[in-house]
């Protein structure tokens, strides 16, 4: 099964699961780090396409694609996080999301899976990154031995300076079973 | 809802359709036309003998064009829908101004995009209010000037090419050149020694916050309305014109494209980026000879393009967009001369690719911060070009 096949299957979840969709996350990888975004905002996953550059955009917005008549700006999440640039390959995918009625595409190294992470398994952020503004990390989800850094898409695609060196964002190894923080469920 | 075809009987075959559904259909038609273009230009067909195929493609292309036209027409409504709402305001305006006003409507059956019509009411109301409040004189003043006591405001619409021109004309006292000039100088919009031509001067009344009315009335005079007009017109890719003669009245014209969905334009390439310019603003496409481009170090490095004895200010995309659009190199290139409210501007590009009808898409989300653009254009090739707004690209224009 190729990466794309996985992604198509991932999104064709059966209807009528509205009560759990807020706990569903699509995880993707950047280098050896795993991240997640809430599935509710994801409209589709597509392979890399021809990008047309657009002026007046920061470097991490690579340009736009024409996806069946929709013009979608693409953000390279590696560049957004200040990680080294990497040539796109056949695993590179675009996660298309709909935020505030505007589509946006995230360029990531590859998608992994759709996970259900209940609020009780999410350590809320606060100590990650700078706390002067709404953080780009909404929390860290524990899935068995792995962790996925859950992102706040609104902050991610905004102009907000996130200014976190990549090294600080996630320990290279899965952390040993973190102790639930007080108020971990509060934000759920 | 009124039927777009005047010969249809009024109560037969009308349907209420949610505008989102028509919007979806328009999107699909655009998608379909791009898909057709992609199929018939497929590189897999290269070198094949395709007699029958080519005939079928020709037919398909014709049908496609027709479907596009029909889809566009579906969203057209008579501009009278807006005019009727304006007419309802007249009694209110009479009561508030103490003037006797007659509104004459001409060309109400002119067709216009529903999206445009929906946004036209507020700016038009402001223009109408201005005419009633500032333009028309009171009954005594009118009689003294030998005019009938009732002031007339003519609201008219007519299609001219791909534009609809809406005019609000009053038979009032006309704009007061002295007062507008004084106010413009006081606000620093015009230098103390400058004596601008009427056409140039009238434009300052659209500057944000500009108002010469001494008493701020409930109706107008706060300088807010004209600002709304300016913003809406920019969003609709429209232009505003003002004409006035003392004692005879003022006429404000709004020129708006018929359809916001499709646009006839010239496609340009500069570096790795594609741009499109609406065909009606392209005055000329010229290839500069050596010495035609003059750099003025005394004016901060501004450039002029000499065209048949005229000096046209040059606006380079790579400078406007801060280095983001570097071209292939000096010398090789084409100059697109565009019309703007500030006069002609010369835009050098690497290449003029094509003239075509494109599908317009608004700049949403992140893309809203792109300056001097009406939106994105989907080309027949599937590529995306940025549609330039020459008004905002012009050196004197507001660089938003």
Coordinates of C-alpha atoms in Angstrom, one line a residue:
Chain A
X1 CA 0.0 0.0 0.0
X2 CA 1.4 3.4 -0.9
X3 CA 1.2 6.4 1.3
X4 CA -1.5 7.9 -0.8
X5 CA -3.7 4.8 -0.6
X6 CA -3.4 5.0 3.2
X7 CA -4.4 8.6 3.2
X8 CA -7.5 8.1 1.1
X9 CA -8.7 5.3 3.3
X10 CA -8.0 7.3 6.4
X11 CA -10.4 10.0 5.5
X12 CA -13.2 7.9 4.3
X13 CA -14.3 7.2 7.9
X14 CA -18.0 6.2 8.2
X15 CA -20.6 8.8 8.9
X16 CA -22.3 9.3 12.2
X17 CA -19.3 9.5 14.4
X18 CA -19.7 13.1 15.2
X19 CA -19.4 12.6 18.9
X20 CA -15.8 11.3 18.6
X21 CA -14.5 13.3 15.7
X22 CA -13.2 16.0 18.0
X23 CA -10.9 13.3 19.5
X24 CA -9.7 12.2 16.1
X25 CA -6.3 13.4 14.9
X26 CA -4.5 12.9 11.6
X27 CA -0.8 12.4 12.3
X28 CA 2.0 13.3 10.0
X29 CA 5.8 13.2 10.1
X30 CA 8.4 15.9 9.8
X31 CA 11.8 14.3 9.8
X32 CA 11.5 11.8 12.8
X33 CA 9.0 13.9 14.6
X34 CA 5.3 13.0 14.7
X35 CA 2.6 15.7 14.7
X36 CA -1.2 15.7 14.7
X37 CA -4.0 18.0 13.6
X38 CA -7.7 17.6 14.4
X39 CA -9.3 15.6 11.7
X40 CA -12.5 17.8 11.7
X41 CA -10.7 20.5 9.8
X42 CA -9.0 18.3 7.3
X43 CA -10.9 18.1 3.9
X44 CA -8.5 15.9 2.0
X45 CA -5.0 14.7 1.5
X46 CA -3.4 15.0 -1.9
X47 CA 0.0 14.2 -3.4
X48 CA 2.5 16.9 -4.3
X49 CA 1.5 19.0 -7.3
X50 CA 2.9 21.8 -9.3
X51 CA 3.2 24.8 -7.1
X52 CA 2.8 28.2 -8.5
X53 CA 4.6 30.9 -6.5
X54 CA 2.8 34.0 -5.3
X55 CA 4.4 37.3 -4.3
X56 CA 3.9 39.0 -0.9
X57 CA 4.1 35.8 1.0
X58 CA 6.6 34.7 3.7
X59 CA 9.1 32.1 2.7
X60 CA 7.2 29.2 4.3
X61 CA 4.2 29.8 2.0
X62 CA 5.5 28.2 -1.1
X63 CA 2.7 29.3 -3.4
X64 CA -0.6 28.0 -4.5
X65 CA -2.0 24.9 -6.3
X66 CA -5.2 24.7 -8.3
X67 CA -7.0 21.8 -6.8
X68 CA -10.0 21.1 -9.1
X69 CA -10.7 24.8 -9.4
X70 CA -9.9 25.8 -5.9
X71 CA -6.9 28.0 -5.3
X72 CA -5.1 26.7 -2.2
X73 CA -2.1 28.4 -0.6
X74 CA 0.5 25.9 0.6
X75 CA 2.5 26.2 3.8
X76 CA 5.7 24.1 4.1
X77 CA 5.5 23.1 7.8
X78 CA 9.2 22.3 7.9
X79 CA 10.0 25.9 6.9
X80 CA 7.4 27.2 9.3
X81 CA 9.1 25.4 12.1
X82 CA 12.6 26.5 11.0
X83 CA 13.6 23.0 10.1
X84 CA 16.0 22.4 7.3
X85 CA 14.5 22.4 3.8
X86 CA 14.1 19.0 2.2
X87 CA 13.4 18.1 -1.5
X88 CA 9.8 16.9 -2.0
X89 CA 9.6 13.2 -2.9
X90 CA 6.8 10.7 -3.6
X91 CA 6.0 10.5 0.1
X92 CA 5.5 14.2 0.5
X93 CA 1.8 15.1 0.8
X94 CA -0.4 18.0 1.1
X95 CA -2.9 18.0 4.0
X96 CA -5.8 20.3 2.8
X97 CA -7.7 22.0 5.7
X98 CA -10.5 24.5 5.8
X99 CA -9.9 27.2 8.3
X100 CA -12.3 30.2 8.7
X101 CA -13.8 29.4 5.3
X102 CA -10.5 29.6 3.6
X103 CA -8.6 26.5 2.4
X104 CA -5.0 26.0 3.2
X105 CA -2.6 23.1 2.5
X106 CA 0.2 21.9 4.7
X107 CA 3.2 20.3 3.1
X108 CA 4.5 17.5 5.3
X109 CA 7.0 14.7 4.8
X110 CA 4.2 12.1 5.0
X111 CA 1.0 11.2 6.7
X112 CA 0.9 8.4 9.2
X113 CA -2.5 7.5 10.5
X114 CA -5.7 8.7 12.0
X115 CA -5.7 8.2 15.8
X116 CA -8.3 8.6 18.4
X117 CA -6.7 10.4 21.4
X118 CA -9.2 11.1 24.2
X119 CA -8.5 14.3 26.2
X120 CA -7.3 12.2 29.1
X121 CA -4.3 11.1 27.1
X122 CA -3.4 14.7 26.1
X123 CA -0.9 16.7 28.1
X124 CA -1.9 20.2 27.6
X125 CA 0.7 22.7 26.5
X126 CA 1.9 25.6 28.5
X127 CA 5.4 24.6 29.2
X128 CA 6.2 23.9 25.5
X129 CA 7.6 26.9 23.6
X130 CA 7.1 30.5 24.5
X131 CA 4.0 31.2 26.6
X132 CA 3.7 34.9 25.7
X133 CA 0.9 34.2 23.2
X134 CA -1.4 31.4 22.1
X135 CA 1.0 28.5 21.5
X136 CA 1.1 26.6 18.3
X137 CA 1.3 23.3 20.3
X138 CA -2.2 22.6 21.6
X139 CA -0.9 19.5 23.6
X140 CA 1.0 16.3 23.4
X141 CA -0.9 13.1 22.9
X142 CA 0.2 9.8 24.2
X143 CA -0.5 6.8 22.0
X144 CA 1.0 3.7 23.5
X145 CA 4.7 4.2 23.5
X146 CA 4.6 7.1 21.0
X147 CA 3.7 10.7 21.4
X148 CA 2.2 13.0 18.8
X149 CA 2.5 16.7 19.1
X150 CA -0.9 18.2 18.5
X151 CA -0.9 21.5 16.7
X152 CA -3.3 24.4 16.8
X153 CA -4.0 24.9 13.1
X154 CA -5.2 28.5 13.5
X155 CA -1.9 29.5 15.1
X156 CA 0.1 27.3 12.6
X157 CA -1.3 29.0 9.5
X158 CA -1.3 32.5 11.0
X159 CA 1.5 35.0 10.8
X160 CA 2.2 34.6 14.5
X161 CA 5.9 34.3 15.3
X162 CA 6.3 30.8 16.8
X163 CA 10.0 31.1 17.2
X164 CA 10.7 27.7 18.6
X165 CA 13.9 26.0 17.6
X166 CA 13.1 22.6 16.2
X167 CA 15.2 20.8 18.9
X168 CA 13.0 22.2 21.7
X169 CA 9.8 21.0 20.2
X170 CA 10.0 17.3 21.0
X171 CA 12.5 15.0 22.6
X172 CA 13.9 12.6 20.0
X173 CA 12.8 9.6 22.0
X174 CA 9.3 8.9 23.3
X175 CA 9.1 10.3 26.8
X176 CA 8.5 7.7 29.6
X177 CA 4.9 7.7 30.5
X178 CA 4.3 11.3 31.4
X179 CA 2.4 12.1 34.6
X180 CA -0.9 13.7 33.8
X181 CA -0.7 17.4 34.7
X182 CA -3.3 19.0 36.9
X183 CA -6.1 20.4 34.8
X184 CA -5.1 18.2 31.9
X185 CA -8.7 17.6 31.0
X186 CA -9.8 21.2 31.6
X187 CA -9.3 22.3 28.0
X188 CA -11.0 19.3 26.5
Chain B
X1 CA -37.0 37.2 -8.9
X2 CA -37.4 38.3 -12.5
X3 CA -36.8 36.2 -15.5
X4 CA -33.7 37.2 -17.3
X5 CA -35.4 36.7 -20.6
X6 CA -37.9 39.4 -21.2
X7 CA -40.1 37.4 -23.5
X8 CA -40.9 34.7 -20.9
X9 CA -44.3 35.1 -19.3
X10 CA -43.7 36.4 -15.8
X11 CA -45.2 33.6 -13.7
X12 CA -44.1 30.5 -15.6
X13 CA -41.0 28.4 -15.0
X14 CA -39.4 30.4 -12.2
X15 CA -37.6 28.6 -9.5
X16 CA -36.0 29.6 -6.3
X17 CA -32.4 28.2 -6.2
X18 CA -30.1 28.8 -3.3
X19 CA -27.2 30.9 -4.5
X20 CA -24.6 28.5 -3.0
X21 CA -25.9 25.9 -5.4
X22 CA -25.4 28.2 -8.3
X23 CA -22.0 29.0 -6.9
X24 CA -21.2 25.3 -6.7
X25 CA -22.3 24.8 -10.3
X26 CA -20.1 27.7 -11.4
X27 CA -17.2 26.1 -9.7
X28 CA -17.9 22.8 -11.4
X29 CA -18.2 24.4 -14.8
X30 CA -14.9 26.1 -14.2
X31 CA -13.4 22.8 -13.1
X32 CA -14.9 21.1 -16.1
X33 CA -13.5 23.6 -18.6
X34 CA -10.1 23.2 -17.1
X35 CA -10.4 19.5 -17.2
X36 CA -11.4 19.6 -20.8
X37 CA -8.4 21.8 -21.6
X38 CA -6.1 19.4 -19.8
X39 CA -7.5 16.4 -21.7
X40 CA -7.4 17.8 -25.2
X41 CA -3.9 19.1 -24.6
X42 CA -2.6 15.9 -23.1
X43 CA 1.0 15.2 -24.1
X44 CA 0.0 11.5 -24.7
X45 CA -1.7 12.7 -27.9
X46 CA 1.4 14.1 -29.4
X47 CA 2.3 12.8 -32.8
X48 CA -1.0 10.9 -33.2
X49 CA -3.2 11.2 -36.3
X50 CA -6.4 12.4 -34.8
X51 CA -8.8 13.5 -37.5
X52 CA -12.0 12.4 -35.8
X53 CA -10.8 13.3 -32.4
X54 CA -10.0 16.9 -33.4
X55 CA -13.5 17.3 -34.8
X56 CA -15.0 16.0 -31.6
X57 CA -12.7 18.3 -29.6
X58 CA -13.9 21.3 -31.6
X59 CA -17.5 20.4 -30.8
X60 CA -16.7 19.9 -27.2
X61 CA -14.9 23.2 -26.9
X62 CA -17.9 25.0 -28.5
X63 CA -20.3 23.3 -26.0
X64 CA -18.0 24.1 -23.1
X65 CA -18.0 27.8 -24.0
X66 CA -21.8 27.8 -24.2
X67 CA -22.2 26.0 -20.9
X68 CA -19.9 28.7 -19.4
X69 CA -22.0 31.5 -20.8
X70 CA -25.2 29.9 -19.6
X71 CA -23.8 29.4 -16.1
X72 CA -22.7 33.0 -16.0
X73 CA -26.1 34.2 -17.1
X74 CA -27.7 32.2 -14.4
X75 CA -26.3 34.5 -11.8
X76 CA -27.3 37.7 -13.6
X77 CA -30.1 39.7 -12.1
X78 CA -31.6 43.0 -13.3
X79 CA -30.0 45.9 -11.6
X80 CA -33.5 47.2 -10.9
X81 CA -33.6 44.9 -7.8
X82 CA -31.1 47.4 -6.3
X83 CA -32.7 50.5 -7.8
X84 CA -36.1 49.6 -6.4
X85 CA -34.6 49.6 -2.9
X86 CA -33.0 53.0 -3.5
X87 CA -36.3 54.4 -4.7
X88 CA -37.9 53.5 -1.4
X89 CA -35.4 55.7 0.3
X90 CA -36.5 58.8 -1.5
X91 CA -39.4 59.8 0.7
X92 CA -37.1 59.4 3.7
X93 CA -34.5 61.6 2.0
X94 CA -37.1 64.3 1.3
X95 CA -38.3 64.3 4.9
X96 CA -34.8 64.6 6.2
X97 CA -33.5 67.3 3.8
X98 CA -36.8 69.2 3.4
X99 CA -36.2 69.2 -0.3
X100 CA -38.5 68.0 -3.0
X101 CA -36.8 65.2 -4.9
X102 CA -37.8 63.1 -7.9
X103 CA -35.8 60.0 -8.8
X104 CA -35.8 58.8 -12.4
X105 CA -34.6 55.3 -13.1
X106 CA -33.2 54.4 -16.6
X107 CA -32.0 51.0 -17.7
X108 CA -33.2 49.0 -14.7
X109 CA -33.3 45.9 -16.8
X110 CA -29.5 45.9 -17.2
X111 CA -28.1 42.6 -16.1
X112 CA -25.5 42.3 -13.4
X113 CA -23.9 39.5 -11.4
X114 CA -26.0 38.8 -8.2
X115 CA -22.8 39.0 -6.1
X116 CA -22.2 42.5 -7.4
X117 CA -25.9 43.5 -7.0
X118 CA -25.8 42.4 -3.4
X119 CA -22.9 44.7 -2.6
X120 CA -24.0 47.6 -4.7
X121 CA -26.9 48.9 -2.5
X122 CA -24.8 50.5 0.3
X123 CA -22.4 52.4 -1.9
X124 CA -25.2 53.5 -4.2
X125 CA -27.2 54.7 -1.3
X126 CA -24.3 56.9 -0.1
X127 CA -24.0 58.4 -3.6
X128 CA -27.7 59.1 -3.6
X129 CA -27.6 60.6 -0.2
X130 CA -24.8 62.8 -1.2
X131 CA -26.7 64.0 -4.2
X132 CA -29.8 64.7 -2.1
X133 CA -27.9 66.4 0.7
X134 CA -25.1 68.3 -1.0
X135 CA -26.0 68.2 -4.7
X136 CA -29.6 69.4 -4.8
X137 CA -30.4 72.9 -3.6
X138 CA -33.4 73.8 -1.4
X139 CA -36.6 74.8 -3.2
X140 CA -36.0 78.6 -2.8
X141 CA -32.5 78.4 -4.0
X142 CA -33.6 76.4 -7.0
X143 CA -36.4 78.9 -7.9
X144 CA -33.9 81.8 -7.6
X145 CA -31.6 79.9 -10.0
X146 CA -34.6 79.6 -12.4
X147 CA -34.9 75.8 -11.9
X148 CA -38.1 73.8 -11.1
X149 CA -38.5 73.5 -7.3
X150 CA -38.3 69.7 -7.5
X151 CA -34.7 68.4 -7.8
X152 CA -34.2 65.5 -10.1
X153 CA -31.8 62.6 -9.5
X154 CA -31.3 60.3 -12.5
X155 CA -30.2 56.8 -11.6
X156 CA -29.2 55.0 -14.8
X157 CA -27.5 51.7 -15.8
X158 CA -26.2 50.6 -19.2
X159 CA -23.9 47.9 -20.4
X160 CA -20.8 48.9 -22.3
X161 CA -18.7 45.9 -23.4
X162 CA -17.9 43.8 -20.4
X163 CA -18.7 46.7 -18.0
X164 CA -21.9 47.9 -16.5
X165 CA -22.0 51.7 -16.0
X166 CA -24.2 53.0 -13.3
X167 CA -24.6 56.7 -13.0
X168 CA -26.2 58.9 -10.3
X169 CA -26.7 62.4 -11.7
X170 CA -28.4 65.3 -10.0
X171 CA -29.4 68.7 -11.4
X172 CA -28.2 70.6 -8.4
X173 CA -25.6 73.2 -7.8
X174 CA -22.5 71.2 -8.8
X175 CA -19.3 70.7 -6.9
X176 CA -17.8 73.7 -5.3
X177 CA -14.3 73.9 -6.7
X178 CA -13.1 76.6 -4.3
X179 CA -14.3 74.8 -1.2
X180 CA -13.0 71.4 -2.2
X181 CA -9.6 72.8 -3.2
X182 CA -9.3 74.7 0.1
X183 CA -10.2 71.6 2.1
X184 CA -7.8 69.4 0.0
X185 CA -5.0 71.9 0.6
X186 CA -5.8 72.1 4.3
X187 CA -5.6 68.3 4.5
X188 CA -2.4 68.2 2.5
X189 CA -3.9 66.2 -0.3
X190 CA -3.0 68.9 -2.8
X191 CA 0.1 71.2 -2.6
X192 CA -0.4 74.9 -1.9
X193 CA 0.8 75.9 -5.4
X194 CA -1.1 73.2 -7.3
X195 CA -4.0 73.9 -9.6
X196 CA -5.3 70.5 -10.5
X197 CA -7.7 70.0 -13.4
X198 CA -11.4 69.5 -12.4
X199 CA -11.3 65.7 -13.0
X200 CA -8.3 65.2 -10.8
X201 CA -9.7 67.5 -8.1
X202 CA -13.1 65.8 -7.9
X203 CA -11.4 62.5 -7.0
X204 CA -10.3 63.8 -3.6
X205 CA -13.9 63.7 -2.4
X206 CA -13.4 59.9 -2.3
X207 CA -10.5 60.2 0.0
X208 CA -11.3 58.6 3.4
X209 CA -12.7 61.2 5.8
X210 CA -12.9 63.9 3.3
X211 CA -16.0 66.1 3.6
X212 CA -16.7 69.7 2.9
X213 CA -20.1 69.8 4.5
X214 CA -19.9 72.3 7.4
X215 CA -22.7 70.8 9.3
X216 CA -22.5 67.0 9.8
X217 CA -26.0 65.9 9.1
X218 CA -27.7 62.6 9.7
X219 CA -27.5 61.9 6.0
X220 CA -24.0 62.5 4.9
X221 CA -21.2 64.8 5.4
X222 CA -19.2 62.6 7.7
X223 CA -16.9 61.6 4.9
X224 CA -17.6 58.0 5.8
X225 CA -19.9 57.1 2.9
X226 CA -17.4 57.9 0.2
X227 CA -14.9 55.7 1.9
X228 CA -17.3 52.8 1.9
X229 CA -17.9 53.5 -1.8
X230 CA -14.1 53.4 -2.5
X231 CA -13.6 50.1 -0.6
X232 CA -16.6 48.3 -2.2
X233 CA -15.6 49.5 -5.7
X234 CA -12.1 48.1 -5.2
X235 CA -13.5 44.8 -4.1
X236 CA -15.8 44.7 -7.2
X237 CA -12.9 45.6 -9.6
X238 CA -14.8 48.8 -10.4
X239 CA -13.9 52.4 -11.1
X240 CA -15.5 55.6 -10.0
X241 CA -15.8 58.7 -12.2
X242 CA -17.1 62.1 -11.2
X243 CA -18.2 64.9 -13.5
X244 CA -19.6 68.2 -12.4
X245 CA -20.5 71.6 -13.8
X246 CA -21.4 74.6 -11.6
X247 CA -25.1 75.3 -11.4
X248 CA -26.0 72.2 -13.5
X249 CA -25.3 69.3 -11.3
X250 CA -22.9 66.4 -10.4
X251 CA -22.7 63.0 -11.9
X252 CA -21.0 60.0 -10.2
X253 CA -20.4 57.0 -12.4
X254 CA -19.6 53.5 -11.2
X255 CA -18.1 51.2 -13.8
X256 CA -18.3 47.6 -12.8
X257 CA -17.5 44.3 -14.6
X258 CA -20.7 42.4 -15.6
X259 CA -19.4 39.1 -14.2
X260 CA -17.0 38.5 -11.4
X261 CA -16.6 34.9 -12.3
X262 CA -14.9 35.2 -15.7
X263 CA -12.5 37.8 -16.9
X264 CA -11.0 38.5 -20.3
X265 CA -7.3 39.2 -19.7
X266 CA -3.7 39.2 -20.9
X267 CA -1.5 36.7 -19.2
X268 CA 2.1 37.7 -18.4
X269 CA 5.1 36.0 -17.0
X270 CA 7.7 37.6 -14.8
X271 CA 10.4 35.3 -13.5
X272 CA 8.7 32.2 -12.2
X273 CA 5.3 33.9 -11.6
X274 CA 2.3 34.4 -13.7
X275 CA 0.2 37.6 -13.7
X276 CA -2.9 38.6 -15.6
X277 CA -4.2 42.1 -16.5
X278 CA -7.8 42.7 -17.4
X279 CA -7.9 43.4 -21.2
X280 CA -9.7 46.7 -20.8
X281 CA -6.8 48.3 -18.9
X282 CA -4.1 47.2 -21.3
X283 CA -3.4 50.3 -23.5
X284 CA -0.5 48.9 -25.4
X285 CA 2.2 46.2 -25.4
X286 CA 5.6 47.5 -26.5
X287 CA 9.1 46.2 -26.9
X288 CA 11.5 48.8 -25.6
X289 CA 14.5 49.8 -27.8
X290 CA 17.8 50.6 -26.1
X291 CA 17.5 54.1 -24.6
X292 CA 13.8 54.0 -24.1
X293 CA 14.1 53.4 -20.4
X294 CA 15.4 56.3 -18.5
X295 CA 16.5 56.1 -14.9
X296 CA 16.1 59.2 -12.8
X297 CA 18.6 59.1 -9.9
X298 CA 17.3 62.5 -8.8
X299 CA 13.9 60.9 -8.2
X300 CA 15.1 58.0 -6.1
X301 CA 15.9 55.8 -9.1
X302 CA 12.4 56.0 -10.6
X303 CA 12.2 55.0 -14.2
X304 CA 10.4 56.4 -17.2
X305 CA 9.5 54.6 -20.4
X306 CA 9.6 56.8 -23.5
X307 CA 6.8 55.8 -25.9
X308 CA 6.3 58.0 -29.0
X309 CA 7.4 61.2 -27.1
X310 CA 5.4 60.4 -24.0
X311 CA 7.1 59.6 -20.7
X312 CA 5.3 56.9 -18.8
X313 CA 6.3 56.0 -15.2
X314 CA 7.6 52.5 -14.9
X315 CA 6.4 50.1 -12.2
X316 CA 8.5 47.0 -11.8
X317 CA 6.8 44.0 -10.3
X318 CA 10.1 42.9 -8.7
X319 CA 10.4 46.2 -6.9
X320 CA 6.7 46.5 -5.9
X321 CA 6.8 42.9 -4.6
X322 CA 10.1 43.5 -2.9
X323 CA 12.4 41.2 -4.9
X324 CA 9.9 38.4 -5.1
X325 CA 9.5 38.5 -8.9
X326 CA 12.9 38.8 -10.3
X327 CA 12.8 38.7 -14.1
X328 CA 15.0 36.9 -16.6
X329 CA 17.3 39.9 -16.9
X330 CA 17.4 43.4 -18.3
X331 CA 17.0 44.1 -22.0
X332 CA 15.0 41.0 -23.1
X333 CA 11.4 41.8 -22.1
X334 CA 8.2 43.4 -23.0
X335 CA 6.5 46.5 -21.6
X336 CA 2.8 46.3 -20.8
X337 CA 1.3 49.8 -20.8
X338 CA -1.7 49.9 -18.5
X339 CA -4.3 52.5 -17.8
X340 CA -4.9 53.6 -14.2
X341 CA -6.6 56.5 -12.6
X342 CA -3.2 58.1 -12.2
X343 CA -2.6 57.9 -15.9
X344 CA -0.6 55.3 -17.8
X345 CA 1.9 53.0 -16.1
X346 CA 4.5 50.9 -17.8
X347 CA 5.0 47.4 -16.4
X348 CA 8.0 45.5 -17.7
X349 CA 7.6 41.7 -17.8
X350 CA 9.7 38.8 -19.2
X351 CA 6.9 37.6 -21.6
X352 CA 3.4 38.2 -22.7
X353 CA 1.9 34.7 -23.0
X354 CA -1.6 34.8 -24.2
X355 CA -5.0 36.5 -24.1
X356 CA -7.7 34.3 -22.7
X357 CA -10.9 34.2 -20.7
X358 CA -10.0 33.1 -17.2
X359 CA -11.9 31.9 -14.2
X360 CA -11.6 34.4 -11.3
X361 CA -11.2 33.3 -7.7
X362 CA -11.1 35.6 -4.7
X363 CA -8.0 35.8 -2.5
X364 CA -9.0 34.0 0.7
X365 CA -7.3 33.5 4.0
X366 CA -3.6 34.0 3.8
X367 CA -3.8 35.2 0.2
X368 CA -5.8 38.2 1.2
X369 CA -2.5 39.9 2.1
X370 CA -1.3 40.0 -1.5
X371 CA -1.2 43.6 -2.5
X372 CA -2.5 45.2 -5.7
X373 CA -4.5 42.2 -6.8
X374 CA -8.2 41.5 -7.5
X375 CA -7.8 37.7 -7.1
X376 CA -6.4 34.6 -8.7
X377 CA -7.1 33.6 -12.3
X378 CA -7.4 30.0 -13.3
X379 CA -5.9 29.6 -16.7
X380 CA -6.9 27.0 -19.3
X381 CA -3.6 25.2 -18.7
X382 CA -4.6 24.7 -15.0
X383 CA -2.0 27.2 -13.9
X384 CA -2.8 30.1 -11.5
X385 CA -2.0 33.7 -12.3
X386 CA -2.4 36.8 -10.0
X387 CA -4.8 39.4 -11.5
X388 CA -3.1 42.8 -11.1
X389 CA -5.1 45.9 -10.1
X390 CA -3.3 48.7 -11.9
X391 CA -5.0 51.3 -9.8
X392 CA -3.2 50.1 -6.7
X393 CA 0.0 49.3 -8.7
X394 CA 0.3 52.8 -10.0
X395 CA 3.0 54.9 -8.2
X396 CA 0.4 57.4 -6.8
X397 CA -2.1 54.7 -6.0
X398 CA -2.5 53.4 -2.5
X399 CA -0.2 50.4 -2.2
X400 CA -2.6 48.1 -0.5

